[in-house]
């Protein structure tokens, strides 16, 4: 079992930045691929970014490439999502998730554990 707790969400103006964190506890964090997903009201959960177990591979949704950066610190059991140049359409609840596949994927059904989410609101 892996427990995930997100933090760092909040209200920010368009063009601003936020850094989300996801702290993991339980089984060995470095065994897992990690991902960030988001869900806006009335929409399905969508992929944002993913990172392999050692950070060697990263994946991004086209809509966030060049603006968002995923990283991880296995010594702190934490994965991060740095979000720059935020837009109002980035408003959503952001979730981190752990995948028993250490390579990680962009498909939410592959992930085994999920956090409770953190709200990000971008005002225009």
XYZ file of N, CA, C and O in Angstrom:
496
model
N 0.844 -1.195 0.000
C 0.000 0.000 0.000
C 0.881 1.248 0.000
O 1.910 1.294 0.676
N 0.473 2.232 -0.775
C 1.176 3.513 -0.840
C 0.171 4.611 -0.538
O -0.918 4.638 -1.107
N 0.531 5.499 0.351
C -0.304 6.653 0.656
C 0.335 7.893 0.021
O 1.540 8.099 0.130
N -0.502 8.689 -0.633
C -0.037 9.871 -1.346
C -0.785 11.092 -0.841
O -2.015 11.068 -0.737
N -0.039 12.152 -0.559
C -0.650 13.388 -0.079
C -0.103 14.555 -0.903
O 1.094 14.848 -0.850
N -1.000 15.213 -1.636
C -0.617 16.359 -2.439
C -0.710 17.651 -1.634
O -1.501 17.760 -0.696
N 0.092 18.612 -2.026
C 0.034 19.945 -1.434
C 0.552 20.953 -2.457
O 1.127 20.571 -3.483
N 0.324 22.224 -2.160
C 0.863 23.278 -3.004
C -0.127 23.943 -3.924
O 0.205 24.906 -4.619
N -1.357 23.443 -3.938
C -2.362 24.083 -4.771
C -2.784 25.431 -4.196
O -2.386 25.808 -3.093
N -3.577 26.153 -4.977
C -4.044 27.445 -4.520
C -4.580 28.278 -5.650
O -4.831 27.772 -6.748
N -4.746 29.558 -5.365
C -5.260 30.527 -6.338
C -4.094 31.353 -6.868
O -3.300 31.891 -6.082
N -4.007 31.454 -8.180
C -2.922 32.209 -8.798
C -3.467 32.932 -10.027
O -4.430 32.455 -10.656
N -2.872 34.054 -10.347
C -3.290 34.784 -11.545
C -2.684 34.139 -12.790
O -1.630 33.488 -12.729
N -3.349 34.349 -13.899
C -2.828 33.854 -15.170
C -1.407 34.374 -15.389
O -1.115 35.536 -15.107
N -0.552 33.489 -15.859
C 0.848 33.833 -16.041
C 1.724 33.503 -14.842
O 2.956 33.547 -14.940
N 1.104 33.186 -13.737
C 1.842 32.876 -12.527
C 2.309 31.435 -12.476
O 2.148 30.666 -13.427
N 2.895 31.076 -11.332
C 3.467 29.752 -11.145
C 3.013 29.139 -9.828
O 2.702 29.853 -8.872
N 2.991 27.818 -9.817
C 2.766 27.049 -8.596
C 3.637 25.813 -8.657
O 3.935 25.306 -9.749
N 4.005 25.324 -7.494
C 4.738 24.068 -7.403
C 3.949 23.107 -6.526
O 3.758 23.364 -5.333
N 3.493 22.040 -7.136
C 2.789 21.007 -6.396
C 3.783 19.971 -5.887
O 4.759 19.647 -6.558
N 3.485 19.440 -4.719
C 4.277 18.369 -4.135
C 3.365 17.192 -3.826
O 2.180 17.376 -3.523
N 3.926 16.011 -3.876
C 3.188 14.793 -3.525
C 4.116 13.941 -2.673
O 5.121 13.426 -3.173
N 3.781 13.825 -1.400
C 4.577 13.040 -0.469
C 4.024 11.630 -0.376
O 2.812 11.445 -0.192
N 4.896 10.659 -0.502
C 4.484 9.258 -0.487
C 4.973 8.577 0.778
O 6.051 8.871 1.296
N 4.184 7.645 1.255
C 4.590 6.804 2.382
C 4.086 5.399 2.127
O 3.196 5.166 1.321
N 4.683 4.464 2.823
C 4.299 3.077 2.638
C 5.423 2.297 1.988
O 6.541 2.307 2.480
N 5.145 1.694 0.867
C 6.141 0.865 0.199
C 7.225 1.720 -0.437
O 7.124 2.936 -0.493
N 8.250 1.074 -0.919
C 9.428 1.767 -1.428
C 9.060 2.672 -2.600
O 8.678 2.207 -3.674
N 9.187 3.959 -2.353
C 8.786 4.969 -3.329
C 9.534 4.802 -4.638
O 8.953 4.939 -5.727
N 10.806 4.494 -4.564
C 11.619 4.451 -5.781
C 11.267 3.279 -6.692
O 11.770 3.195 -7.807
N 10.399 2.386 -6.256
C 9.965 1.282 -7.110
C 8.879 1.691 -8.087
O 8.554 0.940 -9.004
N 8.292 2.866 -7.878
C 7.091 3.257 -8.602
C 7.345 4.353 -9.622
O 8.090 5.307 -9.363
N 6.695 4.198 -10.783
C 6.531 5.335 -11.662
C 5.477 6.245 -11.052
O 4.569 5.781 -10.362
N 5.600 7.537 -11.298
C 4.684 8.502 -10.702
C 4.085 9.388 -11.783
O 4.736 9.720 -12.775
N 2.835 9.780 -11.548
C 2.171 10.631 -12.519
C 1.355 11.717 -11.850
O 0.997 11.616 -10.672
N 1.108 12.768 -12.627
C 0.174 13.816 -12.235
C -0.981 13.827 -13.241
O -0.751 13.762 -14.459
N -2.183 13.932 -12.716
C -3.389 14.019 -13.521
C -4.222 15.188 -12.995
O -3.968 15.691 -11.902
N -5.199 15.600 -13.768
C -6.078 16.674 -13.308
C -7.496 16.418 -13.792
O -7.718 15.730 -14.799
N -8.423 17.003 -13.062
C -9.825 16.878 -13.434
C -10.523 18.203 -13.183
O -10.560 18.697 -12.054
N -11.036 18.771 -14.247
C -11.800 20.006 -14.161
C -13.276 19.664 -14.017
O -13.710 18.565 -14.393
N -14.081 20.579 -13.492
C -15.513 20.306 -13.314
C -16.180 19.909 -14.625
O -15.991 20.571 -15.653
N -16.910 18.814 -14.581
C -17.633 18.365 -15.751
C -16.791 17.673 -16.797
O -17.295 17.335 -17.875
N -15.513 17.466 -16.498
C -14.620 16.829 -17.463
C -14.023 15.565 -16.878
O -14.006 15.359 -15.668
N -13.501 14.721 -17.779
C -12.851 13.505 -17.332
C -11.445 13.813 -16.809
O -10.843 14.832 -17.165
N -10.949 12.901 -15.997
C -9.587 13.037 -15.510
C -8.625 12.891 -16.691
O -8.783 11.996 -17.510
N -7.635 13.762 -16.744
C -6.710 13.726 -17.862
C -5.268 13.719 -17.389
O -4.928 14.238 -16.324
N -4.436 13.147 -18.220
C -3.008 13.046 -17.949
C -2.341 14.410 -18.050
O -2.661 15.205 -18.939
N -1.399 14.668 -17.137
C -0.612 15.891 -17.181
C 0.863 15.579 -17.414
O 1.467 16.073 -18.361
N 1.440 14.733 -16.546
C 2.860 14.420 -16.659
C 3.157 13.130 -15.900
O 2.396 12.759 -14.994
N 4.241 12.469 -16.272
C 4.657 11.254 -15.582
C 6.172 11.178 -15.578
O 6.846 11.785 -16.427
N 6.689 10.409 -14.616
C 8.136 10.283 -14.473
C 8.464 8.858 -14.046
O 7.754 8.263 -13.235
N 9.521 8.315 -14.626
C 9.931 6.957 -14.288
C 10.565 6.907 -12.907
O 10.834 7.934 -12.272
N 10.855 5.706 -12.456
C 11.290 5.486 -11.088
C 12.535 6.276 -10.698
O 12.678 6.717 -9.565
N 13.439 6.463 -11.655
C 14.687 7.167 -11.329
C 14.754 8.551 -11.965
O 15.809 9.184 -11.947
N 13.642 8.980 -12.527
C 13.627 10.292 -13.158
C 14.216 10.323 -14.545
O 14.282 11.373 -15.178
N 14.620 9.176 -15.056
C 15.284 9.136 -16.343
C 14.367 9.373 -17.529
O 14.817 9.774 -18.602
N 13.076 9.108 -17.339
C 12.095 9.351 -18.407
C 10.979 10.220 -17.868
O 10.485 9.995 -16.770
N 10.606 11.189 -18.660
C 9.464 12.030 -18.324
C 8.540 12.130 -19.530
O 8.988 12.035 -20.674
N 7.269 12.326 -19.247
C 6.242 12.414 -20.287
C 5.326 13.570 -19.931
O 5.024 13.788 -18.758
N 4.859 14.274 -20.967
C 3.973 15.412 -20.740
C 2.819 15.407 -21.727
O 2.973 14.996 -22.882
N 1.691 15.898 -21.263
C 0.603 16.191 -22.192
C 1.047 17.347 -23.086
O 1.780 18.241 -22.646
N 0.598 17.324 -24.313
C 1.002 18.379 -25.246
C 0.637 19.769 -24.733
O 1.354 20.739 -24.979
N -0.461 19.845 -24.025
C -0.947 21.148 -23.576
C -0.071 21.793 -22.511
O -0.191 23.001 -22.263
N 0.805 21.022 -21.878
C 1.636 21.570 -20.795
C 3.124 21.549 -21.116
O 3.926 22.070 -20.340
N 3.496 20.955 -22.239
C 4.912 20.886 -22.603
C 5.529 22.269 -22.666
O 4.945 23.194 -23.227
N 6.702 22.400 -22.071
C 7.395 23.678 -22.066
C 6.990 24.599 -20.929
O 7.651 25.609 -20.684
N 5.901 24.274 -20.236
C 5.433 25.111 -19.122
C 5.486 24.363 -17.796
O 5.724 24.972 -16.755
N 5.235 23.070 -17.819
C 5.223 22.262 -16.606
C 6.451 21.354 -16.588
O 6.894 20.874 -17.641
N 6.959 21.089 -15.375
C 8.083 20.182 -15.222
C 7.817 19.235 -14.061
O 7.526 19.685 -12.947
N 7.927 17.945 -14.333
C 7.784 16.940 -13.287
C 9.174 16.510 -12.841
O 10.094 16.388 -13.657
N 9.322 16.291 -11.552
C 10.598 15.826 -11.006
C 10.308 15.005 -9.758
O 9.181 15.001 -9.263
N 11.325 14.319 -9.277
C 11.139 13.525 -8.058
C 12.425 13.508 -7.264
O 13.520 13.630 -7.815
N 12.270 13.348 -5.971
C 13.399 13.201 -5.060
C 13.151 11.933 -4.259
O 12.336 11.934 -3.322
N 13.821 10.860 -4.641
C 13.577 9.575 -3.980
C 14.099 9.556 -2.551
O 13.661 8.718 -1.760
N 14.996 10.457 -2.207
C 15.465 10.516 -0.822
C 14.410 11.141 0.091
O 14.442 10.937 1.307
N 13.490 11.894 -0.520
C 12.419 12.538 0.249
C 11.057 11.907 -0.023
O 10.037 12.397 0.474
N 11.029 10.862 -0.851
C 9.762 10.193 -1.206
C 8.736 11.195 -1.732
O 7.552 11.143 -1.347
N 9.188 12.082 -2.579
C 8.324 13.169 -3.051
C 8.462 13.359 -4.558
O 9.573 13.276 -5.096
N 7.332 13.620 -5.184
C 7.315 13.995 -6.599
C 6.744 15.408 -6.694
O 5.877 15.787 -5.896
N 7.255 16.174 -7.646
C 6.883 17.572 -7.778
C 6.310 17.847 -9.168
O 6.638 17.154 -10.131
N 5.511 18.889 -9.231
C 5.059 19.407 -10.522
C 5.210 20.921 -10.482
O 4.444 21.596 -9.790
N 6.207 21.412 -11.182
C 6.402 22.852 -11.301
C 5.564 23.340 -12.476
O 5.739 22.864 -13.604
N 4.680 24.289 -12.205
C 3.763 24.789 -13.229
C 4.017 26.279 -13.437
O 3.839 27.075 -12.508
N 4.444 26.624 -14.623
C 4.718 28.011 -14.980
C 3.752 28.478 -16.064
O 3.120 27.660 -16.738
N 3.666 29.787 -16.226
C 2.806 30.380 -17.264
C 1.408 29.786 -17.217
O 0.858 29.363 -18.242
N 0.854 29.758 -16.042
C -0.456 29.130 -15.861
C -1.551 29.891 -16.600
O -1.504 31.125 -16.739
N -2.533 29.127 -17.058
C -3.664 29.666 -17.806
C -4.960 29.319 -17.081
O -5.018 28.308 -16.356
N -6.012 30.093 -17.289
C -7.288 29.769 -16.640
C -7.765 28.349 -16.944
O -8.363 27.697 -16.068
N -7.468 27.847 -18.131
C -7.905 26.486 -18.471
C -7.119 25.408 -17.730
O -7.452 24.220 -17.842
N -6.100 25.793 -16.985
C -5.395 24.834 -16.139
C -6.087 24.621 -14.793
O -5.637 23.808 -13.988
N -7.163 25.360 -14.552
C -7.916 25.206 -13.313
C -8.493 23.808 -13.214
O -9.190 23.344 -14.126
N -8.188 23.122 -12.126
C -8.634 21.744 -11.938
C -8.178 21.269 -10.567
O -7.388 21.942 -9.890
N -8.665 20.096 -10.188
C -8.075 19.374 -9.064
C -6.954 18.518 -9.630
O -7.157 17.766 -10.591
N -5.774 18.649 -9.043
C -4.602 17.921 -9.503
C -4.331 16.758 -8.557
O -4.286 16.936 -7.333
N -4.144 15.585 -9.160
C -3.917 14.361 -8.414
C -2.547 13.778 -8.751
O -2.154 13.775 -9.931
N -1.865 13.257 -7.756
C -0.700 12.448 -8.071
C -1.083 10.984 -7.905
O -2.044 10.645 -7.206
N -0.351 10.129 -8.591
C -0.657 8.709 -8.605
C 0.631 7.906 -8.729
O 1.611 8.381 -9.298
N 0.585 6.695 -8.193
C 1.733 5.798 -8.224
C 1.414 4.579 -9.067
O 0.343 3.969 -8.925
N 2.359 4.241 -9.929
C 2.202 3.127 -10.867
C 3.228 2.059 -10.510
O 4.419 2.352 -10.424
N 2.770 0.829 -10.343
C 3.708 -0.242 -10.026
C 4.677 -0.519 -11.174
O 5.722 -1.137 -10.955
N 4.334 -0.052 -12.369
C 5.275 -0.084 -13.479
C 6.274 1.043 -13.268
O 5.892 2.210 -13.324
N 7.525 0.755 -13.022
C 8.490 1.811 -12.698
C 8.768 2.772 -13.849
O 9.308 3.848 -13.622
N 8.387 2.365 -15.068
C 8.612 3.255 -16.207
C 7.585 4.381 -16.227
O 7.860 5.478 -16.683
N 6.363 4.085 -15.738
C 5.238 5.033 -15.698
C 4.623 5.185 -17.084
O 5.277 4.963 -18.110
N 3.353 5.541 -17.106
C 2.633 5.725 -18.364
C 1.732 6.946 -18.247
O 1.659 7.579 -17.206
N 1.043 7.243 -19.325
C 0.112 8.372 -19.333
C -1.345 7.934 -19.166
O -2.260 8.728 -19.315
N -1.555 6.656 -18.843
C -2.915 6.115 -18.784
C -3.379 5.947 -17.338
O -2.798 5.153 -16.590
N -4.413 6.654 -16.929
C -4.817 6.608 -15.515
C -5.201 5.217 -15.035
O -4.995 4.895 -13.860
N -5.735 4.374 -15.915
C -6.151 3.053 -15.454
C -4.962 2.169 -15.087
O -5.137 1.133 -14.458
N -3.757 2.571 -15.458
C -2.556 1.810 -15.105
C -2.082 2.087 -13.683
O -1.273 1.340 -13.147
N -2.581 3.161 -13.072
C -2.061 3.583 -11.778
C -2.806 2.892 -10.647
O -4.014 2.675 -10.701
N -2.040 2.572 -9.619
C -2.554 1.735 -8.540
C -2.974 2.520 -7.308
O -3.832 2.075 -6.541
N -2.346 3.643 -7.076
C -2.622 4.434 -5.875
C -2.782 5.895 -6.265
O -2.049 6.399 -7.133
N -3.709 6.565 -5.565
C -4.035 7.952 -5.870
C -4.089 8.773 -4.598
O -4.497 8.284 -3.536
N -3.678 10.040 -4.732
C -3.861 10.972 -3.641
C -5.268 11.546 -3.647
O -6.083 11.224 -4.518
N -5.521 12.446 -2.710
C -6.862 13.013 -2.565
C -7.059 14.245 -3.453
O -8.182 14.709 -3.621
N -5.974 14.760 -3.992
C -6.056 15.893 -4.903
C -5.828 17.225 -4.221
O -6.053 17.382 -3.014
N -5.387 18.186 -5.010
C -5.209 19.558 -4.530
C -5.760 20.501 -5.592
O -5.522 20.315 -6.790
N -6.508 21.508 -5.144
C -7.180 22.413 -6.080
C -6.221 23.478 -6.587
O -5.522 24.130 -5.796
N -6.210 23.654 -7.891
C -5.478 24.745 -8.533
C -6.494 25.608 -9.267
O -7.253 25.106 -10.106
N -6.499 26.880 -8.941
C -7.413 27.813 -9.593
C -6.599 28.948 -10.191
O -5.832 29.605 -9.480
N -6.770 29.164 -11.483
C -6.042 30.215 -12.188
C -7.049 31.261 -12.637
O -7.955 30.973 -13.415
N -6.880 32.465 -12.130
C -7.810 33.548 -12.469
C -7.288 34.338 -13.667
O -6.077 34.480 -13.866
N -8.212 34.863 -14.424
C -7.838 35.617 -15.633
C -7.638 37.096 -15.330
O -7.943 37.562 -14.246
